[in-house]
Short mmCIF file of N, CA, C and O in Angstrom, two decimals:
data_model
loop_
_atom_site.label_atom_id
_atom_site.label_comp_id
_atom_site.label_asym_id
_atom_site.label_seq_id
_atom_site.Cartn_x
_atom_site.Cartn_y
_atom_site.Cartn_z
N UNK O 1 96.61 177.81 -13.56
CA UNK O 1 95.55 176.84 -13.67
C UNK O 1 95.89 175.90 -14.82
O UNK O 1 96.21 176.33 -15.90
N UNK O 2 95.80 174.64 -14.54
CA UNK O 2 96.10 173.69 -15.60
C UNK O 2 94.83 172.91 -15.96
O UNK O 2 93.99 172.63 -15.11
N UNK O 3 94.75 172.62 -17.22
CA UNK O 3 93.58 171.86 -17.71
C UNK O 3 94.05 170.45 -18.00
O UNK O 3 95.01 170.23 -18.72
N UNK O 4 93.35 169.49 -17.42
CA UNK O 4 93.69 168.10 -17.69
C UNK O 4 92.65 167.50 -18.61
O UNK O 4 91.46 167.78 -18.48
N UNK O 5 93.13 166.74 -19.53
CA UNK O 5 92.22 166.06 -20.45
C UNK O 5 91.91 164.67 -19.90
O UNK O 5 92.78 164.03 -19.31
N UNK O 6 90.68 164.23 -20.08
CA UNK O 6 90.34 162.90 -19.57
C UNK O 6 91.15 161.82 -20.28
O UNK O 6 91.46 161.93 -21.46
N UNK O 7 91.53 160.85 -19.51
CA UNK O 7 92.29 159.73 -20.07
C UNK O 7 91.36 158.87 -20.94
O UNK O 7 90.25 158.56 -20.53
N UNK O 8 91.82 158.55 -22.11
CA UNK O 8 91.02 157.67 -22.97
C UNK O 8 91.39 156.22 -22.68
O UNK O 8 92.57 155.88 -22.67
N UNK O 9 90.39 155.45 -22.43
CA UNK O 9 90.62 154.04 -22.17
C UNK O 9 90.37 153.26 -23.45
O UNK O 9 89.41 153.54 -24.17
N UNK O 10 91.21 152.29 -23.73
CA UNK O 10 90.96 151.50 -24.94
C UNK O 10 89.64 150.74 -24.82
O UNK O 10 89.25 150.33 -23.73
N UNK O 11 88.97 150.59 -25.93
CA UNK O 11 87.69 149.89 -25.95
C UNK O 11 87.95 148.44 -26.33
O UNK O 11 88.57 148.16 -27.36
N UNK O 12 87.51 147.56 -25.49
CA UNK O 12 87.68 146.13 -25.75
C UNK O 12 86.32 145.54 -26.08
O UNK O 12 85.33 145.86 -25.45
N UNK O 13 86.31 144.67 -27.07
CA UNK O 13 85.09 143.94 -27.38
C UNK O 13 85.04 142.71 -26.49
O UNK O 13 86.00 141.95 -26.41
N UNK O 14 83.94 142.57 -25.84
CA UNK O 14 83.80 141.41 -24.97
C UNK O 14 83.27 140.24 -25.77
O UNK O 14 82.29 140.35 -26.49
N UNK O 15 83.94 139.13 -25.64
CA UNK O 15 83.50 137.91 -26.30
C UNK O 15 82.52 137.19 -25.41
O UNK O 15 82.67 137.19 -24.19
N UNK O 16 81.51 136.59 -26.01
CA UNK O 16 80.59 135.81 -25.17
C UNK O 16 81.33 134.63 -24.56
O UNK O 16 82.30 134.14 -25.13
N UNK O 17 80.90 134.20 -23.40
CA UNK O 17 81.58 133.07 -22.79
C UNK O 17 81.47 131.84 -23.68
O UNK O 17 80.44 131.60 -24.31
N UNK O 18 82.56 131.11 -23.77
CA UNK O 18 82.55 129.94 -24.64
C UNK O 18 81.67 128.84 -24.03
O UNK O 18 81.63 128.66 -22.83
N UNK O 19 80.99 128.16 -24.89
CA UNK O 19 80.11 127.07 -24.45
C UNK O 19 80.90 125.77 -24.47
O UNK O 19 81.69 125.53 -25.38
N UNK O 20 80.70 124.98 -23.49
CA UNK O 20 81.35 123.69 -23.47
C UNK O 20 80.33 122.60 -23.79
O UNK O 20 79.16 122.87 -24.07
N UNK O 21 80.78 121.38 -23.79
CA UNK O 21 79.92 120.25 -24.16
C UNK O 21 78.71 120.16 -23.23
O UNK O 21 77.60 119.89 -23.67
N UNK O 22 78.92 120.45 -21.96
CA UNK O 22 77.81 120.38 -21.00
C UNK O 22 76.71 121.38 -21.36
O UNK O 22 75.53 121.07 -21.30
N UNK O 23 77.11 122.60 -21.75
CA UNK O 23 76.13 123.61 -22.15
C UNK O 23 75.39 123.19 -23.41
O UNK O 23 74.19 123.40 -23.54
N UNK O 24 76.11 122.60 -24.36
CA UNK O 24 75.48 122.14 -25.61
C UNK O 24 74.47 121.04 -25.34
O UNK O 24 73.34 121.06 -25.86
N UNK O 25 74.83 120.08 -24.50
CA UNK O 25 73.91 118.98 -24.18
C UNK O 25 72.68 119.52 -23.43
O UNK O 25 71.55 119.10 -23.70
N UNK O 26 72.91 120.45 -22.52
CA UNK O 26 71.79 121.04 -21.78
C UNK O 26 70.83 121.76 -22.73
O UNK O 26 69.60 121.64 -22.60
N UNK O 27 71.37 122.49 -23.70
CA UNK O 27 70.52 123.20 -24.66
C UNK O 27 69.73 122.23 -25.52
O UNK O 27 68.54 122.44 -25.79
N UNK O 28 70.37 121.14 -25.96
CA UNK O 28 69.68 120.15 -26.79
C UNK O 28 68.57 119.48 -25.99
O UNK O 28 67.45 119.30 -26.49
N UNK O 29 68.84 119.12 -24.75
CA UNK O 29 67.82 118.46 -23.94
C UNK O 29 66.69 119.42 -23.59
O UNK O 29 65.53 119.01 -23.50
N UNK O 30 67.02 120.69 -23.42
CA UNK O 30 65.99 121.67 -23.07
C UNK O 30 65.11 121.98 -24.27
O UNK O 30 63.88 121.98 -24.16
N UNK O 31 65.69 122.23 -25.41
CA UNK O 31 64.93 122.61 -26.60
C UNK O 31 64.51 121.39 -27.41
O UNK O 31 63.49 121.40 -28.08
N UNK O 32 65.31 120.35 -27.39
CA UNK O 32 65.03 119.15 -28.17
C UNK O 32 65.58 119.25 -29.57
O UNK O 32 65.79 120.34 -30.10
N UNK O 33 65.84 118.12 -30.16
CA UNK O 33 66.34 118.05 -31.52
C UNK O 33 65.63 116.89 -32.21
O UNK O 33 65.58 115.78 -31.67
N UNK O 34 65.08 117.15 -33.38
CA UNK O 34 64.34 116.13 -34.11
C UNK O 34 65.02 115.90 -35.45
O UNK O 34 65.31 116.85 -36.17
N UNK O 35 65.28 114.65 -35.75
CA UNK O 35 65.81 114.27 -37.05
C UNK O 35 64.71 113.47 -37.73
O UNK O 35 64.30 112.42 -37.23
N UNK O 36 64.21 113.98 -38.83
CA UNK O 36 63.09 113.35 -39.52
C UNK O 36 63.49 113.12 -40.97
O UNK O 36 63.90 114.06 -41.66
N UNK O 37 63.39 111.90 -41.41
CA UNK O 37 63.78 111.61 -42.78
C UNK O 37 62.88 110.58 -43.43
O UNK O 37 62.28 109.73 -42.76
N UNK O 38 62.77 110.68 -44.74
CA UNK O 38 61.96 109.72 -45.50
C UNK O 38 62.69 109.47 -46.82
O UNK O 38 63.00 110.41 -47.56
N UNK O 39 62.98 108.22 -47.09
CA UNK O 39 63.71 107.86 -48.31
C UNK O 39 62.92 106.76 -49.00
O UNK O 39 62.50 105.78 -48.38
N UNK O 40 62.72 106.92 -50.30
CA UNK O 40 62.05 105.89 -51.09
C UNK O 40 62.90 105.63 -52.33
O UNK O 40 63.25 106.55 -53.05
N UNK O 41 63.24 104.38 -52.53
CA UNK O 41 64.02 103.99 -53.70
C UNK O 41 63.13 103.12 -54.58
O UNK O 41 62.60 102.12 -54.13
N UNK O 42 62.96 103.56 -55.83
CA UNK O 42 62.15 102.75 -56.75
C UNK O 42 62.86 102.66 -58.09
O UNK O 42 63.61 103.54 -58.48
N UNK O 43 62.62 101.57 -58.78
CA UNK O 43 63.22 101.31 -60.08
C UNK O 43 62.11 100.91 -61.04
O UNK O 43 61.38 99.95 -60.80
N UNK O 44 61.92 101.66 -62.08
CA UNK O 44 60.90 101.45 -63.11
C UNK O 44 59.52 101.32 -62.46
O UNK O 44 58.76 100.39 -62.74
N UNK O 45 59.24 102.21 -61.53
CA UNK O 45 57.93 102.23 -60.89
C UNK O 45 57.74 101.18 -59.82
O UNK O 45 56.68 101.10 -59.21
N UNK O 46 58.75 100.35 -59.56
CA UNK O 46 58.66 99.31 -58.54
C UNK O 46 59.44 99.79 -57.31
O UNK O 46 60.64 100.05 -57.38
N UNK O 47 58.72 99.90 -56.22
CA UNK O 47 59.36 100.38 -55.00
C UNK O 47 60.24 99.29 -54.43
O UNK O 47 59.79 98.19 -54.13
N UNK O 48 61.53 99.61 -54.29
CA UNK O 48 62.49 98.62 -53.80
C UNK O 48 62.72 98.76 -52.29
O UNK O 48 62.78 97.77 -51.57
N UNK O 49 62.83 100.00 -51.83
CA UNK O 49 63.17 100.23 -50.43
C UNK O 49 62.49 101.49 -49.94
O UNK O 49 62.47 102.51 -50.63
N UNK O 50 61.95 101.45 -48.74
CA UNK O 50 61.37 102.62 -48.10
C UNK O 50 61.91 102.71 -46.68
O UNK O 50 61.88 101.73 -45.94
N UNK O 51 62.42 103.87 -46.33
CA UNK O 51 62.94 104.10 -44.99
C UNK O 51 62.27 105.35 -44.44
O UNK O 51 62.32 106.41 -45.07
N UNK O 52 61.60 105.22 -43.31
CA UNK O 52 60.98 106.35 -42.64
C UNK O 52 61.60 106.43 -41.26
O UNK O 52 61.48 105.50 -40.46
N UNK O 53 62.31 107.53 -40.99
CA UNK O 53 63.07 107.65 -39.76
C UNK O 53 62.69 108.90 -39.01
O UNK O 53 62.56 109.97 -39.59
N UNK O 54 62.48 108.77 -37.73
CA UNK O 54 62.27 109.93 -36.86
C UNK O 54 63.01 109.65 -35.56
O UNK O 54 62.70 108.70 -34.86
N UNK O 55 64.00 110.48 -35.27
CA UNK O 55 64.76 110.37 -34.03
C UNK O 55 64.57 111.65 -33.24
O UNK O 55 64.68 112.74 -33.80
N UNK O 56 64.29 111.52 -31.98
CA UNK O 56 64.08 112.66 -31.11
C UNK O 56 65.07 112.57 -29.96
O UNK O 56 65.12 111.55 -29.27
N UNK O 57 65.85 113.63 -29.79
CA UNK O 57 66.78 113.71 -28.68
C UNK O 57 66.31 114.87 -27.81
O UNK O 57 66.35 116.02 -28.25
N UNK O 58 65.83 114.55 -26.62
CA UNK O 58 65.28 115.61 -25.76
C UNK O 58 65.11 115.05 -24.36
O UNK O 58 65.22 113.85 -24.13
N UNK O 59 64.81 115.95 -23.44
CA UNK O 59 64.47 115.50 -22.10
C UNK O 59 63.07 114.89 -22.16
O UNK O 59 62.34 115.07 -23.14
N UNK O 60 62.69 114.19 -21.14
CA UNK O 60 61.37 113.54 -21.12
C UNK O 60 60.27 114.58 -21.24
O UNK O 60 59.31 114.41 -22.02
N UNK O 61 60.39 115.68 -20.52
CA UNK O 61 59.37 116.73 -20.55
C UNK O 61 59.24 117.32 -21.96
O UNK O 61 58.14 117.48 -22.49
N UNK O 62 60.37 117.63 -22.60
CA UNK O 62 60.36 118.18 -23.96
C UNK O 62 59.78 117.17 -24.94
O UNK O 62 59.02 117.51 -25.83
N UNK O 63 60.14 115.88 -24.77
CA UNK O 63 59.62 114.85 -25.67
C UNK O 63 58.10 114.72 -25.53
O UNK O 63 57.40 114.57 -26.53
N UNK O 64 57.60 114.76 -24.32
CA UNK O 64 56.15 114.65 -24.13
C UNK O 64 55.41 115.81 -24.80
O UNK O 64 54.35 115.62 -25.40
N UNK O 65 55.98 117.02 -24.69
CA UNK O 65 55.38 118.17 -25.38
C UNK O 65 55.41 117.96 -26.89
O UNK O 65 54.44 118.26 -27.59
N UNK O 66 56.52 117.44 -27.41
CA UNK O 66 56.65 117.18 -28.84
C UNK O 66 55.64 116.12 -29.28
O UNK O 66 54.96 116.28 -30.30
N UNK O 67 55.52 115.04 -28.53
CA UNK O 67 54.60 113.97 -28.89
C UNK O 67 53.16 114.47 -28.88
O UNK O 67 52.36 114.13 -29.77
N UNK O 68 52.82 115.30 -27.91
CA UNK O 68 51.47 115.86 -27.86
C UNK O 68 51.21 116.76 -29.06
O UNK O 68 50.15 116.70 -29.67
N UNK O 69 52.20 117.57 -29.42
CA UNK O 69 52.05 118.46 -30.58
C UNK O 69 51.93 117.65 -31.88
O UNK O 69 51.13 117.98 -32.75
N UNK O 70 52.70 116.57 -32.00
CA UNK O 70 52.64 115.74 -33.21
C UNK O 70 51.29 115.03 -33.30
O UNK O 70 50.74 114.87 -34.38
N UNK O 71 50.75 114.62 -32.17
CA UNK O 71 49.44 113.96 -32.16
C UNK O 71 48.36 114.92 -32.61
O UNK O 71 47.46 114.58 -33.36
N UNK O 72 48.46 116.17 -32.16
CA UNK O 72 47.49 117.19 -32.56
C UNK O 72 47.59 117.47 -34.06
O UNK O 72 46.59 117.67 -34.73
N UNK O 73 48.81 117.47 -34.59
CA UNK O 73 49.01 117.74 -36.01
C UNK O 73 48.45 116.62 -36.88
O UNK O 73 47.91 116.87 -37.95
N UNK O 74 48.58 115.38 -36.43
CA UNK O 74 48.14 114.27 -37.25
C UNK O 74 46.62 114.07 -37.16
O UNK O 74 46.03 113.44 -38.04
N UNK O 75 45.97 114.60 -36.14
CA UNK O 75 44.52 114.43 -36.01
C UNK O 75 43.76 115.42 -36.87
O UNK O 75 42.60 115.21 -37.15
N UNK O 76 44.40 116.52 -37.27
CA UNK O 76 43.71 117.53 -38.09
C UNK O 76 43.38 117.05 -39.47
O UNK O 76 43.76 116.19 -40.06
#
């Protein structure tokens, strides 16, 4: 009678599938991306320049949800 030992298989770590540009754009449009900035430059108490910037990159549906949420926030 012979005893056989089970064969050990090497363990490989599986890498997640790499994302391409199409996947990145789809994620941005699905979740949305907001860039919000406010810059004020003043010299000796005199305001020289004010820049208020808000850029939204999203699908139309995501943007409408964002706009509705922003409207609710500003009404409070």
